Amino acid sequence: MADYEPNMPFNVHAVLQVPERKTVKGTTVKSYRKQDDIFVSFRTFGGTESPSNGAVVVENTAVIETWYRPDITADCRLDIEGCLYDIIGEPENINRRNQWLKFKARAVKGGA
């Protein structure tokens, strides 16, 4: 079996943001702080279509690969060129070798 190699170079700059939780008046408030600058490969495929209340909604999704880092988890965010992306699911540690990470991300949009 051949070893895994990323398909694209890690040439897209991203800012890793980790969550901080504080309790304010009995309510947990989640905010994000900058952890580190990282470089990733970033691919989008035109978004993911899904039905919602009888209408088709397109979510901006991306597949991201980068070097393995144990601090990149499912509740982190990436800031890529001013657009925020939430990590969907737990990042995959390819072949359990602690060398590469691969995960999906969804663009964070404003609104009600």
Coordinates of C-alpha atoms in Angstrom, one line a residue:
M1 CA 0.0 0.0 0.0
A2 CA 1.4 3.4 -1.0
D3 CA 1.7 6.2 1.6
Y4 CA -0.7 9.1 1.5
E5 CA 0.5 12.3 -0.2
P6 CA -1.5 15.5 -0.3
N7 CA -2.8 16.4 -3.8
M8 CA -2.0 20.1 -3.5
P9 CA 0.6 22.2 -1.8
F10 CA -0.1 23.9 1.5
N11 CA 0.0 27.5 0.1
V12 CA -3.2 29.1 1.4
H13 CA -2.7 31.2 4.5
A14 CA -5.3 30.6 7.3
V15 CA -5.6 31.8 10.9
L16 CA -6.5 29.1 13.4
Q17 CA -9.1 30.3 16.0
V18 CA -9.8 28.2 19.1
P19 CA -12.9 28.6 21.2
E20 CA -13.0 30.1 24.6
R21 CA -16.1 29.6 26.8
K22 CA -17.1 31.9 29.6
T23 CA -20.0 31.9 31.9
V24 CA -21.9 35.2 32.0
K25 CA -24.9 35.4 34.3
G26 CA -25.4 31.7 34.2
T27 CA -25.1 31.4 30.4
T28 CA -22.1 30.0 28.6
V29 CA -20.8 32.4 26.0
K30 CA -18.5 31.1 23.2
S31 CA -15.9 33.4 21.6
Y32 CA -12.8 32.7 19.5
R33 CA -9.2 33.8 19.9
K34 CA -6.4 33.6 17.4
Q35 CA -4.2 30.6 18.1
D36 CA -1.7 30.5 15.2
D37 CA -1.1 31.2 11.5
I38 CA -1.1 28.0 9.4
F39 CA -0.9 27.0 5.8
V40 CA -3.4 24.7 4.2
S41 CA -4.6 23.4 0.8
F42 CA -8.1 24.7 0.2
R43 CA -10.6 23.3 -2.3
T44 CA -14.2 24.3 -2.8
F45 CA -16.7 22.6 -5.1
G46 CA -19.4 25.1 -5.6
G47 CA -21.0 24.4 -2.3
T48 CA -23.4 21.7 -1.0
E49 CA -27.1 21.8 -2.0
S50 CA -29.7 20.8 0.7
P51 CA -33.4 21.3 0.9
S52 CA -34.7 23.5 3.7
N53 CA -38.3 24.4 4.2
G54 CA -39.2 23.7 0.6
A55 CA -36.3 25.7 -0.8
V56 CA -32.9 24.6 -2.0
V57 CA -30.1 26.1 0.1
V58 CA -26.5 26.2 -1.0
E59 CA -23.9 26.0 1.8
N60 CA -20.3 27.0 1.0
T61 CA -18.2 24.0 1.9
A62 CA -14.5 23.3 1.5
V63 CA -12.1 20.4 1.8
I64 CA -9.0 21.3 3.7
E65 CA -5.7 19.5 4.2
T66 CA -2.8 20.6 6.3
W67 CA 0.1 19.3 8.5
Y68 CA -1.1 17.4 11.6
R69 CA -1.7 19.5 14.7
P70 CA -3.4 18.2 17.8
D71 CA -4.9 21.6 18.6
I72 CA -7.1 21.6 15.4
T73 CA -10.4 20.1 16.6
A74 CA -14.0 20.0 15.6
D75 CA -14.9 23.2 17.5
C76 CA -12.2 25.3 15.9
R77 CA -12.5 27.9 13.2
L78 CA -10.3 29.0 10.3
D79 CA -10.1 32.6 8.9
I80 CA -9.2 32.3 5.3
E81 CA -8.9 35.7 3.5
G82 CA -11.5 37.3 5.8
C83 CA -14.0 34.5 5.5
L84 CA -14.7 32.3 8.5
Y85 CA -15.0 28.5 8.2
D86 CA -16.3 26.2 11.0
I87 CA -14.8 22.7 10.9
I88 CA -17.4 20.0 10.2
G89 CA -16.9 16.8 12.2
E90 CA -13.6 15.6 13.7
P91 CA -10.5 16.2 11.5
E92 CA -9.1 12.9 10.1
N93 CA -5.6 12.0 11.1
I94 CA -4.5 10.3 7.9
N95 CA -3.2 6.7 8.5
R96 CA -2.9 7.6 12.3
R97 CA 0.7 8.8 11.6
N98 CA 0.3 12.3 13.0
Q99 CA 1.6 13.7 9.7
W100 CA -1.5 15.0 7.7
L101 CA -5.0 16.3 8.6
K102 CA -8.0 16.3 6.3
F103 CA -11.4 17.8 7.1
K104 CA -14.4 19.6 5.7
A105 CA -15.4 23.1 6.7
R106 CA -18.5 25.2 6.2
A107 CA -18.5 29.0 5.7
V108 CA -20.0 31.0 8.6
K109 CA -22.6 33.4 7.4
G110 CA -24.5 36.1 9.2
G111 CA -28.3 36.2 9.5
A112 CA -31.1 35.3 11.8

